[in-house]
mmCIF file of C-alpha atoms in Angstrom:
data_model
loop_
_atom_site.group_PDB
_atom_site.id
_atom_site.type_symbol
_atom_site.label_atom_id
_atom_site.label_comp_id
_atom_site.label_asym_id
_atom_site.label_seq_id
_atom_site.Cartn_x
_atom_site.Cartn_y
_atom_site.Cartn_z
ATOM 1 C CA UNK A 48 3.347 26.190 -26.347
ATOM 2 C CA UNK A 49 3.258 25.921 -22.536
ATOM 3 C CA UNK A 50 4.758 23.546 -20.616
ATOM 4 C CA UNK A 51 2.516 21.022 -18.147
ATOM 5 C CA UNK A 52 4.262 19.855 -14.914
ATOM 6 C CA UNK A 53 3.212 17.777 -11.540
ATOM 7 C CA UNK A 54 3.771 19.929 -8.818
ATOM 8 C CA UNK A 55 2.024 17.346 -5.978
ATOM 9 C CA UNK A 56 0.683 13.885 -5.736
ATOM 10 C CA UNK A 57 -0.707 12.105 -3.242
ATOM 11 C CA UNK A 58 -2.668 8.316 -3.062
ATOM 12 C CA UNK A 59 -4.090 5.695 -0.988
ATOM 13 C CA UNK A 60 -2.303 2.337 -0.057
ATOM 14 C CA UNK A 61 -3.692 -0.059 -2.388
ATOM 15 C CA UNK A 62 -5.993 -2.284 -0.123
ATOM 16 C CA UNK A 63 -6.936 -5.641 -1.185
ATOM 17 C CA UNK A 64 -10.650 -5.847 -2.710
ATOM 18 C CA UNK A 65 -13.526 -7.306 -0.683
ATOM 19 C CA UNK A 66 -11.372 -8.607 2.178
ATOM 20 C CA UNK A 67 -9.055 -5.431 2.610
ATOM 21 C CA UNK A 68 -9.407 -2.122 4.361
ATOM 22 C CA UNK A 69 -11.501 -0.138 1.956
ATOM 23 C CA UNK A 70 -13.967 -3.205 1.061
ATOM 24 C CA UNK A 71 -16.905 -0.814 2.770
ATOM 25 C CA UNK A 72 -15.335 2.438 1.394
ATOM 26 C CA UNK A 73 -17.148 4.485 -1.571
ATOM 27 C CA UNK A 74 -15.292 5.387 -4.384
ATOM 28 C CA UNK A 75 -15.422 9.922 -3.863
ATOM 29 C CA UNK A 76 -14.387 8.974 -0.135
ATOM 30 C CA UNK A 77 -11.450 7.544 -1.533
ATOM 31 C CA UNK A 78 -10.676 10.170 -4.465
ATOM 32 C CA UNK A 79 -12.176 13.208 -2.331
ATOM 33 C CA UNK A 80 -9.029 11.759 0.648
ATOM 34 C CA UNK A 81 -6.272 12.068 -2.198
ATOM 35 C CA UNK A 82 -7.729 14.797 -4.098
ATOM 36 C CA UNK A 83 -7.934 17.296 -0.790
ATOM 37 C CA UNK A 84 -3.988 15.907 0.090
ATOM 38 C CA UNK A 85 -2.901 16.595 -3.287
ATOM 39 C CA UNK A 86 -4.012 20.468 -2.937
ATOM 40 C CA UNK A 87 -2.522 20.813 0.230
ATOM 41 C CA UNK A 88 0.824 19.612 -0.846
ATOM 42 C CA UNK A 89 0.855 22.145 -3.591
ATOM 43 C CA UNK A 90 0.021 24.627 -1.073
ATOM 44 C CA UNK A 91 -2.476 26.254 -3.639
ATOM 45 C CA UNK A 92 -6.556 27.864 -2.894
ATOM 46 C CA UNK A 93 -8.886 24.958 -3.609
ATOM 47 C CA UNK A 94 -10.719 27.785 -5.765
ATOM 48 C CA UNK A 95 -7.675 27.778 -8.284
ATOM 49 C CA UNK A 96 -8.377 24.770 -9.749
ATOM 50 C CA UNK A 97 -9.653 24.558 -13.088
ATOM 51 C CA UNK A 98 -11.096 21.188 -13.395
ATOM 52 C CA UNK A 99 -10.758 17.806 -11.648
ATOM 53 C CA UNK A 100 -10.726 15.011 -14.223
ATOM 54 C CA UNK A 101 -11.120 11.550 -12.819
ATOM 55 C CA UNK A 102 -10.566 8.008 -13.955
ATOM 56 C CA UNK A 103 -12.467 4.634 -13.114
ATOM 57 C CA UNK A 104 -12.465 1.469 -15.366
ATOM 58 C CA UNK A 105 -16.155 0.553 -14.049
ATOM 59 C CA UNK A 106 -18.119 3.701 -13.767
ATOM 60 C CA UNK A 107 -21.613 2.868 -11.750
ATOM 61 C CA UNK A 108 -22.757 2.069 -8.526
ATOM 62 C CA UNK A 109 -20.291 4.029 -6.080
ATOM 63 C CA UNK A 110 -18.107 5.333 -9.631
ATOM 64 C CA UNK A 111 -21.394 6.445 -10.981
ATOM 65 C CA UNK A 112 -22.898 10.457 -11.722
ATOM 66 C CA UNK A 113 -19.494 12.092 -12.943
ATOM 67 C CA UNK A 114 -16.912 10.383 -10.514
ATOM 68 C CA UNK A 115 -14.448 13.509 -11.322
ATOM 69 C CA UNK A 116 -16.811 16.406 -9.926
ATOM 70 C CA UNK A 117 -17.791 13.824 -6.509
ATOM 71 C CA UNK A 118 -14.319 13.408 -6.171
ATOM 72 C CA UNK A 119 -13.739 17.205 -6.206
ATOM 73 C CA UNK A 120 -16.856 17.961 -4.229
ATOM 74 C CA UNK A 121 -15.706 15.048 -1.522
ATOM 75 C CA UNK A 122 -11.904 16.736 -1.907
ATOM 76 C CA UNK A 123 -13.049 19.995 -0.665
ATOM 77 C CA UNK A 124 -13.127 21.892 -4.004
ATOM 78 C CA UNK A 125 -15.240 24.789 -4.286
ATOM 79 C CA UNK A 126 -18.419 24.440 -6.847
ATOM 80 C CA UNK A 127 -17.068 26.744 -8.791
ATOM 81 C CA UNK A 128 -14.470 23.646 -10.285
ATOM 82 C CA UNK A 129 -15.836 21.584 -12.898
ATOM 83 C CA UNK A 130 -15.761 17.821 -12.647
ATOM 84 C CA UNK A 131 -14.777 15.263 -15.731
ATOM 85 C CA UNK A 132 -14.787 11.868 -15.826
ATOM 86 C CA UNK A 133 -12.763 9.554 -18.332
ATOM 87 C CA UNK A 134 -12.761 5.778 -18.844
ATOM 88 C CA UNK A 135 -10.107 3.762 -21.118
ATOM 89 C CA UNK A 136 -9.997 0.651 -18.739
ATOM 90 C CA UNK A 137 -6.691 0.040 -16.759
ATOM 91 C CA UNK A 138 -5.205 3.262 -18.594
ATOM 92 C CA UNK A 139 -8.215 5.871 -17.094
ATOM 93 C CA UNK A 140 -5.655 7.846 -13.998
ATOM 94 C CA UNK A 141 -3.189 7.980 -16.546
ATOM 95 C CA UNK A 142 -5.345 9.759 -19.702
ATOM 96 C CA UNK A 143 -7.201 11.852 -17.125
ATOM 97 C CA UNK A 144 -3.805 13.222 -16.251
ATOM 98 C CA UNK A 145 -2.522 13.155 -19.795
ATOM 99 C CA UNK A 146 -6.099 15.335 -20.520
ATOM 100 C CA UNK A 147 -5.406 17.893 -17.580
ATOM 101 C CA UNK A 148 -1.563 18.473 -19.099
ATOM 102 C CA UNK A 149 -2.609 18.667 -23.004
ATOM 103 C CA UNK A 150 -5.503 21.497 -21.453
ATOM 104 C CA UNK A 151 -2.684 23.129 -19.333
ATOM 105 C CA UNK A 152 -0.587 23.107 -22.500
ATOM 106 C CA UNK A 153 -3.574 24.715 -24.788
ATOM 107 C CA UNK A 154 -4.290 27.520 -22.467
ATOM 108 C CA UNK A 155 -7.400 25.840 -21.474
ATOM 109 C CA UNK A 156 -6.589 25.445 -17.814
ATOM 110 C CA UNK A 157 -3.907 27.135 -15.370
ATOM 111 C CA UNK A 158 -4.122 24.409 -12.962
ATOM 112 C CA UNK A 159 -6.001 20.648 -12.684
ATOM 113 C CA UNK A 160 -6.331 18.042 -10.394
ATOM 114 C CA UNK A 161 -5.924 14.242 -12.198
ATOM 115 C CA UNK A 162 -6.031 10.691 -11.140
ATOM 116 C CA UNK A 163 -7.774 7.705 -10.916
ATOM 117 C CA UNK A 164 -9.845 5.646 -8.301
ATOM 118 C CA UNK A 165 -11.571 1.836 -8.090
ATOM 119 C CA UNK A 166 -13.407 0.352 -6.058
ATOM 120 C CA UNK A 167 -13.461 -3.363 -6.770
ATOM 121 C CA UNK A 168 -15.137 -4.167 -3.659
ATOM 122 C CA UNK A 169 -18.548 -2.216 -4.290
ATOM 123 C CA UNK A 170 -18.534 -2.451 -8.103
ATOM 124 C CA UNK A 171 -17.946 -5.793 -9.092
ATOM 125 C CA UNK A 172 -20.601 -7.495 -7.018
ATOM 126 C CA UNK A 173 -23.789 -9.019 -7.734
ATOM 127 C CA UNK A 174 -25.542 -5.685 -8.198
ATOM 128 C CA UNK A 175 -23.376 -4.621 -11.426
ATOM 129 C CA UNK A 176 -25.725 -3.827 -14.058
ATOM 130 C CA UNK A 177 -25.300 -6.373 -17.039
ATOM 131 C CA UNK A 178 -28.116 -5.887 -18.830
ATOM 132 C CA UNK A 179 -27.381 -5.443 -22.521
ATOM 133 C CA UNK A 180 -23.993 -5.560 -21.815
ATOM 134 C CA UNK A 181 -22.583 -7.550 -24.942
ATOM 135 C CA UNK A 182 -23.923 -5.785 -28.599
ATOM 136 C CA UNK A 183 -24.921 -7.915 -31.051
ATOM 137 C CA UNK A 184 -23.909 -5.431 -33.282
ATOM 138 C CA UNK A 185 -20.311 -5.170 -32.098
ATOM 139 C CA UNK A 186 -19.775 -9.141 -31.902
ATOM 140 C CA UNK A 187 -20.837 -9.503 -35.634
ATOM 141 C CA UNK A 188 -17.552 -7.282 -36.747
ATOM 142 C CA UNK A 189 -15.564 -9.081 -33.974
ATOM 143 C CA UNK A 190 -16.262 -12.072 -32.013
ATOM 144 C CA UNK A 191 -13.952 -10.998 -29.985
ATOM 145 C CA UNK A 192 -14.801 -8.154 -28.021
ATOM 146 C CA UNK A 193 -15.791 -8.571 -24.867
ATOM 147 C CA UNK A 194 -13.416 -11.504 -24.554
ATOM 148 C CA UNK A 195 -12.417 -12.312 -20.599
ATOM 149 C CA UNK A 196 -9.240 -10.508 -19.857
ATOM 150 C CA UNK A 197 -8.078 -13.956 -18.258
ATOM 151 C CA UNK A 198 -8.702 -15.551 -21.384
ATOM 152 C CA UNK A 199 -6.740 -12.464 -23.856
ATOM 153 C CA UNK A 200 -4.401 -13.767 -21.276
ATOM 154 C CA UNK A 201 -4.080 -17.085 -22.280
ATOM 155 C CA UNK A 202 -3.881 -16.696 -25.688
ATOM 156 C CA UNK A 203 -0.910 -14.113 -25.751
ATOM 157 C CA UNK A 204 1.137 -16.651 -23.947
ATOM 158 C CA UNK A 205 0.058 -19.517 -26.575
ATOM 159 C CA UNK A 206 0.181 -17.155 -29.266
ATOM 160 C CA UNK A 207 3.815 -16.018 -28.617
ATOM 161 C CA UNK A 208 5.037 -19.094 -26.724
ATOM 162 C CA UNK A 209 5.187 -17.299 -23.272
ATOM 163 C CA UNK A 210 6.418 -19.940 -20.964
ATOM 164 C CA UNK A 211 4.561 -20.466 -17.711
ATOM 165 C CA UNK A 212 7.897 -20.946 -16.372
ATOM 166 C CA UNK A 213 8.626 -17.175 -17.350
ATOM 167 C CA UNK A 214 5.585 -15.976 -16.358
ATOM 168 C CA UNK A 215 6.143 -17.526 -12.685
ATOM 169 C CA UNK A 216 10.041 -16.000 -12.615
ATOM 170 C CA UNK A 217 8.881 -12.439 -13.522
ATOM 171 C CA UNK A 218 6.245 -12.826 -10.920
ATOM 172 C CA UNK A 219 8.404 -13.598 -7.972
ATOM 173 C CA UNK A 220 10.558 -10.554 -9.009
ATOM 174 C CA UNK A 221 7.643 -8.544 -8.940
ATOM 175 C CA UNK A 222 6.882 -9.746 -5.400
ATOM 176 C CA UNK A 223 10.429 -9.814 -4.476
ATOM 177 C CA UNK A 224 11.266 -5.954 -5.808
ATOM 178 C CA UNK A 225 7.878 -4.773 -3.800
ATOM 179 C CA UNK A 226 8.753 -6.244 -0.679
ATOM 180 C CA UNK A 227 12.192 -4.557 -0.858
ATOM 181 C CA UNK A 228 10.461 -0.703 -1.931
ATOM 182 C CA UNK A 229 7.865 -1.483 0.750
ATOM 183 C CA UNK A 230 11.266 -1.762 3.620
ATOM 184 C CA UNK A 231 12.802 0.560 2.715
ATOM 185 C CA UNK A 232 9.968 2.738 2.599
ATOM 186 C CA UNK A 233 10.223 4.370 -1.108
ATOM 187 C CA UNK A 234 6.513 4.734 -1.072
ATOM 188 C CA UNK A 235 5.673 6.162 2.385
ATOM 189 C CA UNK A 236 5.976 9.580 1.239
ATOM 190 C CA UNK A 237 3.280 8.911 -1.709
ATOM 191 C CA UNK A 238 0.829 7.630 0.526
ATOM 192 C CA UNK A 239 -1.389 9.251 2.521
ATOM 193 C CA UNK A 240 -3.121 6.835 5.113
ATOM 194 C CA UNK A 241 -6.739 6.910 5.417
ATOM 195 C CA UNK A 242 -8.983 6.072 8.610
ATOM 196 C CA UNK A 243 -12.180 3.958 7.630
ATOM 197 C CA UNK A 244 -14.556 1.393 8.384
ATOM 198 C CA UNK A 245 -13.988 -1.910 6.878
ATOM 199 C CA UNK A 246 -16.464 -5.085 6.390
ATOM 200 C CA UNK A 247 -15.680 -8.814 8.250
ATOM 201 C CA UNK A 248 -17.648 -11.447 6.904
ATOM 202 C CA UNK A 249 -18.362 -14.761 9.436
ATOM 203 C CA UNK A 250 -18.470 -17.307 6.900
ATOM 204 C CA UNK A 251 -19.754 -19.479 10.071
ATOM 205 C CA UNK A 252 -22.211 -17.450 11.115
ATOM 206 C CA UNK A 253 -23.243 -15.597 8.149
ATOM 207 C CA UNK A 254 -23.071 -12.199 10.061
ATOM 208 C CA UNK A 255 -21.011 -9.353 8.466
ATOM 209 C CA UNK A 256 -19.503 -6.710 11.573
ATOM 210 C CA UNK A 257 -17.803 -3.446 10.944
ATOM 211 C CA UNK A 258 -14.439 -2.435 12.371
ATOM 212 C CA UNK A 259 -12.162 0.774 12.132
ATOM 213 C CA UNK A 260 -9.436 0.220 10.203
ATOM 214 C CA UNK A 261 -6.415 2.065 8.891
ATOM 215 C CA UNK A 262 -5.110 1.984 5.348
ATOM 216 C CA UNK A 263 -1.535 2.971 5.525
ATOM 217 C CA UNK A 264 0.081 0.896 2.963
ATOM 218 C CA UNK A 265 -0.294 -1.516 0.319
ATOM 219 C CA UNK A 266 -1.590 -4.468 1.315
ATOM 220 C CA UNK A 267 -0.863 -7.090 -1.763
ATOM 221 C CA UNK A 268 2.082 -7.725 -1.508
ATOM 222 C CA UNK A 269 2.706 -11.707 -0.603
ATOM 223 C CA UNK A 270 6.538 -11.072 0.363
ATOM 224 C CA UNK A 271 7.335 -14.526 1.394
ATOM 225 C CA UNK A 272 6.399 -16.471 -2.052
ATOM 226 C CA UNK A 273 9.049 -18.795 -3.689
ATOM 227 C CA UNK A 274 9.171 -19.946 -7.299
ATOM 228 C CA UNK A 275 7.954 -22.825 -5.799
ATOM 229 C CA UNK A 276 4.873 -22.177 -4.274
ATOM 230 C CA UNK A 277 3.787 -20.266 -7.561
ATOM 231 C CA UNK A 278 4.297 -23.786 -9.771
ATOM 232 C CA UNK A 279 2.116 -25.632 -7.489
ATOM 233 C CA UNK A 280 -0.565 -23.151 -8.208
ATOM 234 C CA UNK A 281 -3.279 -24.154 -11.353
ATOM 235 C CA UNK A 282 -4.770 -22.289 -13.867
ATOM 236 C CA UNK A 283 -7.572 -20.473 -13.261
ATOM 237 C CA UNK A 284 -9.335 -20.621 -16.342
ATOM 238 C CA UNK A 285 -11.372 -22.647 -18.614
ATOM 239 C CA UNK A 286 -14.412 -22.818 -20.724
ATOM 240 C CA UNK A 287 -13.370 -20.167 -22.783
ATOM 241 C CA UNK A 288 -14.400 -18.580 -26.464
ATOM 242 C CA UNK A 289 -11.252 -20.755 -27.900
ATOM 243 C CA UNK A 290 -9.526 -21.449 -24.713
ATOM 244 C CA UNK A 291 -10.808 -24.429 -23.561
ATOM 245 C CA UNK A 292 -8.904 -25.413 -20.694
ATOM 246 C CA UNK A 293 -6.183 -22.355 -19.674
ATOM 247 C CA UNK A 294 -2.307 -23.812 -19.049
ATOM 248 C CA UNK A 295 -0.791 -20.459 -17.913
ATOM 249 C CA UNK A 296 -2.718 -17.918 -16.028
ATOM 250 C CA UNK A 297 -2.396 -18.842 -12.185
ATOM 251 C CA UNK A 298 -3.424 -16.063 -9.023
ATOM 252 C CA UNK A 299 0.047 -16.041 -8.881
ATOM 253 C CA UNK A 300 1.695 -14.493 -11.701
ATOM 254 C CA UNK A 301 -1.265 -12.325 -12.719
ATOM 255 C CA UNK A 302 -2.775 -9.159 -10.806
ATOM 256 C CA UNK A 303 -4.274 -8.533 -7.563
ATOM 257 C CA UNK A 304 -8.029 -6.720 -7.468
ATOM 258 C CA UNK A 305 -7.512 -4.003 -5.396
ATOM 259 C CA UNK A 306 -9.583 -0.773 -4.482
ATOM 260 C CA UNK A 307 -7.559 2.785 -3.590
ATOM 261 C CA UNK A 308 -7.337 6.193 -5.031
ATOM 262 C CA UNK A 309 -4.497 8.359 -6.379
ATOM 263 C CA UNK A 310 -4.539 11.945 -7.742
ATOM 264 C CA UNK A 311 -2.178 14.476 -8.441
ATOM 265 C CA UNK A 312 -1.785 18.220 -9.132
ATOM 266 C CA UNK A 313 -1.078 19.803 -12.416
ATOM 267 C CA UNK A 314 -0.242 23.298 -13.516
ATOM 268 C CA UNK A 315 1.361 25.668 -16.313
ATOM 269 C CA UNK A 316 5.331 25.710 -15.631
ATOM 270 C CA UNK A 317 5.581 29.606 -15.550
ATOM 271 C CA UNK A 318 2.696 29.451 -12.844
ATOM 272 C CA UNK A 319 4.411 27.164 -11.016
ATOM 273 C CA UNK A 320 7.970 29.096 -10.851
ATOM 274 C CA UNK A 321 6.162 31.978 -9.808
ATOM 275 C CA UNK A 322 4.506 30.433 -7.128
ATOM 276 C CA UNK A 323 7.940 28.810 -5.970
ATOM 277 C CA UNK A 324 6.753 25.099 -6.430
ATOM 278 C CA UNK A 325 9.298 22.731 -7.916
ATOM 279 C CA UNK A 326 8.335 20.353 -10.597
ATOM 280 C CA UNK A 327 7.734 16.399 -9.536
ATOM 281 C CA UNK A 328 7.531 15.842 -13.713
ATOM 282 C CA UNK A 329 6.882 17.536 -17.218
ATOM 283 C CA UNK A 330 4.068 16.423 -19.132
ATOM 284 C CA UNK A 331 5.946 15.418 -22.413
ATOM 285 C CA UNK A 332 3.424 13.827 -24.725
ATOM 286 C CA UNK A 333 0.931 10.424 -24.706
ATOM 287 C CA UNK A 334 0.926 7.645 -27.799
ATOM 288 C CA UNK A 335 -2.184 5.821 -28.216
ATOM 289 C CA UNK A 336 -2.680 2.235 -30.251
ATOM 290 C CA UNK A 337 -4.950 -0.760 -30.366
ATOM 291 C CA UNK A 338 -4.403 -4.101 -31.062
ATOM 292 C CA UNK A 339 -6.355 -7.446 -31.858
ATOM 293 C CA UNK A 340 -9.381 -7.862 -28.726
ATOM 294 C CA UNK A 341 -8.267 -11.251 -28.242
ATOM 295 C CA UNK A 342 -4.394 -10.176 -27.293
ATOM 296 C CA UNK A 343 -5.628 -7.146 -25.240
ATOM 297 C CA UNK A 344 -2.751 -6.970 -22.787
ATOM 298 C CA UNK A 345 -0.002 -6.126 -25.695
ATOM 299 C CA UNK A 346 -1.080 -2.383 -26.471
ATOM 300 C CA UNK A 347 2.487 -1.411 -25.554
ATOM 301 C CA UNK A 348 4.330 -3.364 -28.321
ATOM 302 C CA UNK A 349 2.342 -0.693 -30.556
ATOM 303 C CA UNK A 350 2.022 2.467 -28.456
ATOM 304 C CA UNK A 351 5.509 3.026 -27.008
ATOM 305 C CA UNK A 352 7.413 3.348 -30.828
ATOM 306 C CA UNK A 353 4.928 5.629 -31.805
ATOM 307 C CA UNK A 354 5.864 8.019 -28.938
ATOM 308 C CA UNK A 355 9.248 7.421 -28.860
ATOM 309 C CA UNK A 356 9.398 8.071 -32.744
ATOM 310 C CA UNK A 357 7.576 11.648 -32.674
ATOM 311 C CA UNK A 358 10.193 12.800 -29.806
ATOM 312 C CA UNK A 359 13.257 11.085 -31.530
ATOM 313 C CA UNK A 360 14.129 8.732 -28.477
ATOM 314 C CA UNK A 361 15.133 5.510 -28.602
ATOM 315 C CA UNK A 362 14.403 2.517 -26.000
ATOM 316 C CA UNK A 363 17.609 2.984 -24.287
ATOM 317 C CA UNK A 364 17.172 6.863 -23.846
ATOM 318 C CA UNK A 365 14.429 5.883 -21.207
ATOM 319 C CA UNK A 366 16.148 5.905 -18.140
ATOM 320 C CA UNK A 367 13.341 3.862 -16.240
ATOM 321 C CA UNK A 368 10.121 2.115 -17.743
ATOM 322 C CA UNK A 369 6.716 1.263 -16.121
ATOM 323 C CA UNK A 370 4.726 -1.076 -18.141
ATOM 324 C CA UNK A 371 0.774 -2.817 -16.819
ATOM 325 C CA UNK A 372 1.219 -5.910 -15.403
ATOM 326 C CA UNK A 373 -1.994 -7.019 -15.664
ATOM 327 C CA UNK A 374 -0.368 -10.451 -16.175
ATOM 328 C CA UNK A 375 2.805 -11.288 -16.598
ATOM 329 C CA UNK A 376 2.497 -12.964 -19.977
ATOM 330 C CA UNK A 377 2.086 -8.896 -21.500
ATOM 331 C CA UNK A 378 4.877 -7.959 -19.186
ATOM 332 C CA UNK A 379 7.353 -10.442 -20.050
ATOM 333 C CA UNK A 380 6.380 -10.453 -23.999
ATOM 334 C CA UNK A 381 6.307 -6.283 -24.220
ATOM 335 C CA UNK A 382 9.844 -6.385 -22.823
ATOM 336 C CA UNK A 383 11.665 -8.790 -24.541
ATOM 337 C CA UNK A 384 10.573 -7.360 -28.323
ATOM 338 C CA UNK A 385 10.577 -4.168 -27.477
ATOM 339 C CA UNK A 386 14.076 -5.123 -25.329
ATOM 340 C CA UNK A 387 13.885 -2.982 -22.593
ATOM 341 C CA UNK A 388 16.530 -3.714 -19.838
ATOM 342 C CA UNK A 389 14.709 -5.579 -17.361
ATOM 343 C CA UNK A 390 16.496 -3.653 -14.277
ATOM 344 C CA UNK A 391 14.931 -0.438 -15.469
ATOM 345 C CA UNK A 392 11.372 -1.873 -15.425
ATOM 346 C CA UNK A 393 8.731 -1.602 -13.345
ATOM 347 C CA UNK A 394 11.645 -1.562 -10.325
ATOM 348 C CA UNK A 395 9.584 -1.452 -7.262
ATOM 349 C CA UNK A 396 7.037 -4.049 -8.413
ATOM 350 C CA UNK A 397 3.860 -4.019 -10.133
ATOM 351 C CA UNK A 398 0.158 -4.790 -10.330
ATOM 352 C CA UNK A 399 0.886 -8.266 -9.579
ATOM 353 C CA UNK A 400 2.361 -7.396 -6.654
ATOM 354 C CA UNK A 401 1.233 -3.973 -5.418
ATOM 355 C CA UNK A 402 -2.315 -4.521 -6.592
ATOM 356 C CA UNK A 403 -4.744 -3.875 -9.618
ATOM 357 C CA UNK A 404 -6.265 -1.469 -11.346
#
């Protein structure tokens, strides 16, 4: 079987949503930017690509009519690439890249563009469509379903006594190990800044203006916070299905909403050592599992032994681990039983403190 490898990637800073620098910025502007970078770092014809799968957790509005194909068409790929768009939540970049490699693999392809892109800012406003949105049908077999995420968040931590007190400390490393990648600039050559036009609301005046703006980096990160100022923050939620009153989820040790754009370019290995490119990464395989709705954020705890069983690896043959960090309840509870060494996860940060999804 062929091998799949990442010749070229290329993404956004992650700007914060509604108040940062793409909070006026549709979602194919933002994949179409990384999607046309990505191809020119390969240094490959547009016209070679096979198919350009996309990614987005909320797919209307701006994410709406195939976001993969708008994304190519926005990227400067020819017509003549096909367009594909994939949804599994906070996990859609990475199966749309996981699809392009298992395609490269099967002969299907010769070459793919993958990656993700959200935008919090224009989705998640008062025009999202929510009608019909909960099936009766579905909440008859489990209650559970379309639980918050906040509140899947607050149960974990009751559920398998994940101290606030943890939560906070794995937190402040996250900000802490961000703020040190971000100076010493280990993700300057990832990002590729974008010119745009971003909103500013007058909450005096009511009037919204429009200024140019440059997104050259992420903008999440709080680097100054202190264990401290995290414990003086309160829970956010309450008035749950069976949490009532939340005691551990604070802004501060879960994730940032943020809106950017990432995509990357995949090809066949023999393909790429004849055109002279050096592999970024092999494609070596994907593990999929669900869990219990109301404990959403744990999938790992089930996923990663199944994939590390088929390719006869152990935890400790991983030399570096990246793991959601939705919250850091999942992050904190996925490491310890699966006992990953904490200094080889998520090293420069996370979603908490580089941004979400």
């Amino acid at each position: 079987m062929r091998e799949a490898v990442i010749v070229s990637t290329a993404r956004t800073g992650l700007a914060k949503s509604f108040r940062g620098g793409f909070n006026d910025t549709e979602a194919p502007a933002m994949g179409g930017h990384v999607v046309r970078a990505a191809v020119e770092r390969a240094g490959i014809d547009p016209a070679e690509v096979d198919d350009c799968i996309f990614g987005a957790a909320a797919q209307q509005g701006t994410q709406a009519y195939n976001i993969g194909r708008l994304c190519g068409i926005a990227g400067g790929l020819p017509d003549t690439v096909a367009g594909m768009s994939i949804e599994r939540q906070c996990s859609s970049g990475l199966m749309s890249i996981a699809t392009a490699a298992k395609s490269i693999m099967c002969n299907e392809y010769d070459i793919a563009v993958a990656g993700g892109v959200e935008s919090i800012s224009l989705v998640q406003t008062k025009h999202k469509n929510s009608y019909r949105n909960v099936s009766k049908t579905v909440t008859a077999v489990d209650p559970t379903a379309y639980m918050a995420m906040l509140e899947t968040a607050e149960v974990v931590s009751e559920r398998y006594a994940i101290s606030r007190e943890a939560q906070d400390a794995y937190s402040l490393q996250s900000q802490q190990r961000t703020a040190s990648a971000q100076q010493s600039g280990l993700f300057d050559d990832e990002i590729v800044p974008m010119k745009t036009v971003r909103a500013v609301f007058n909450k005096e005046t009511r009037e919204t203006t429009y200024e140019d703006a440059l997104v050259d980096r992420d903008e999440c990160n709080r680097p100054s916070t202190t264990l401290a100022d995290l414990a003086a923050l309160e829970p956010v939620f309450a008035d749950g299905q069976v949490i009532k009153q939340g005691k551990y989820i604070t802004a501060g040790n879960s994730s940032q909403l943020s809106d950017g754009a990432s995509a990357c370019v995949l090809m066949d290995a023999g393909l790429a050592s004849r055109k002279g490119l050096s592999p970024l990464g092999i494609y070596r395989g994907l593990a999929v599992a669900g869990c219990k709705s109301d404990e959403m954020g744990i999938g790992p705890m089930f996923a990663v032994p199944r994939l590390l069983d088929r390719h006869g690896l152990s935890v400790d043959d991983i030399g570096l681990w990246e793991l959601n960090e939705a919250f850091a309840c999942q992050v904190v509870y996925c490491r310890d039983e699966l006992r990953i060494d904490n200094e080889r996860l998520n090293v420069n940060g996370g979603s908490i403190s580089i941004g979400h999804p």
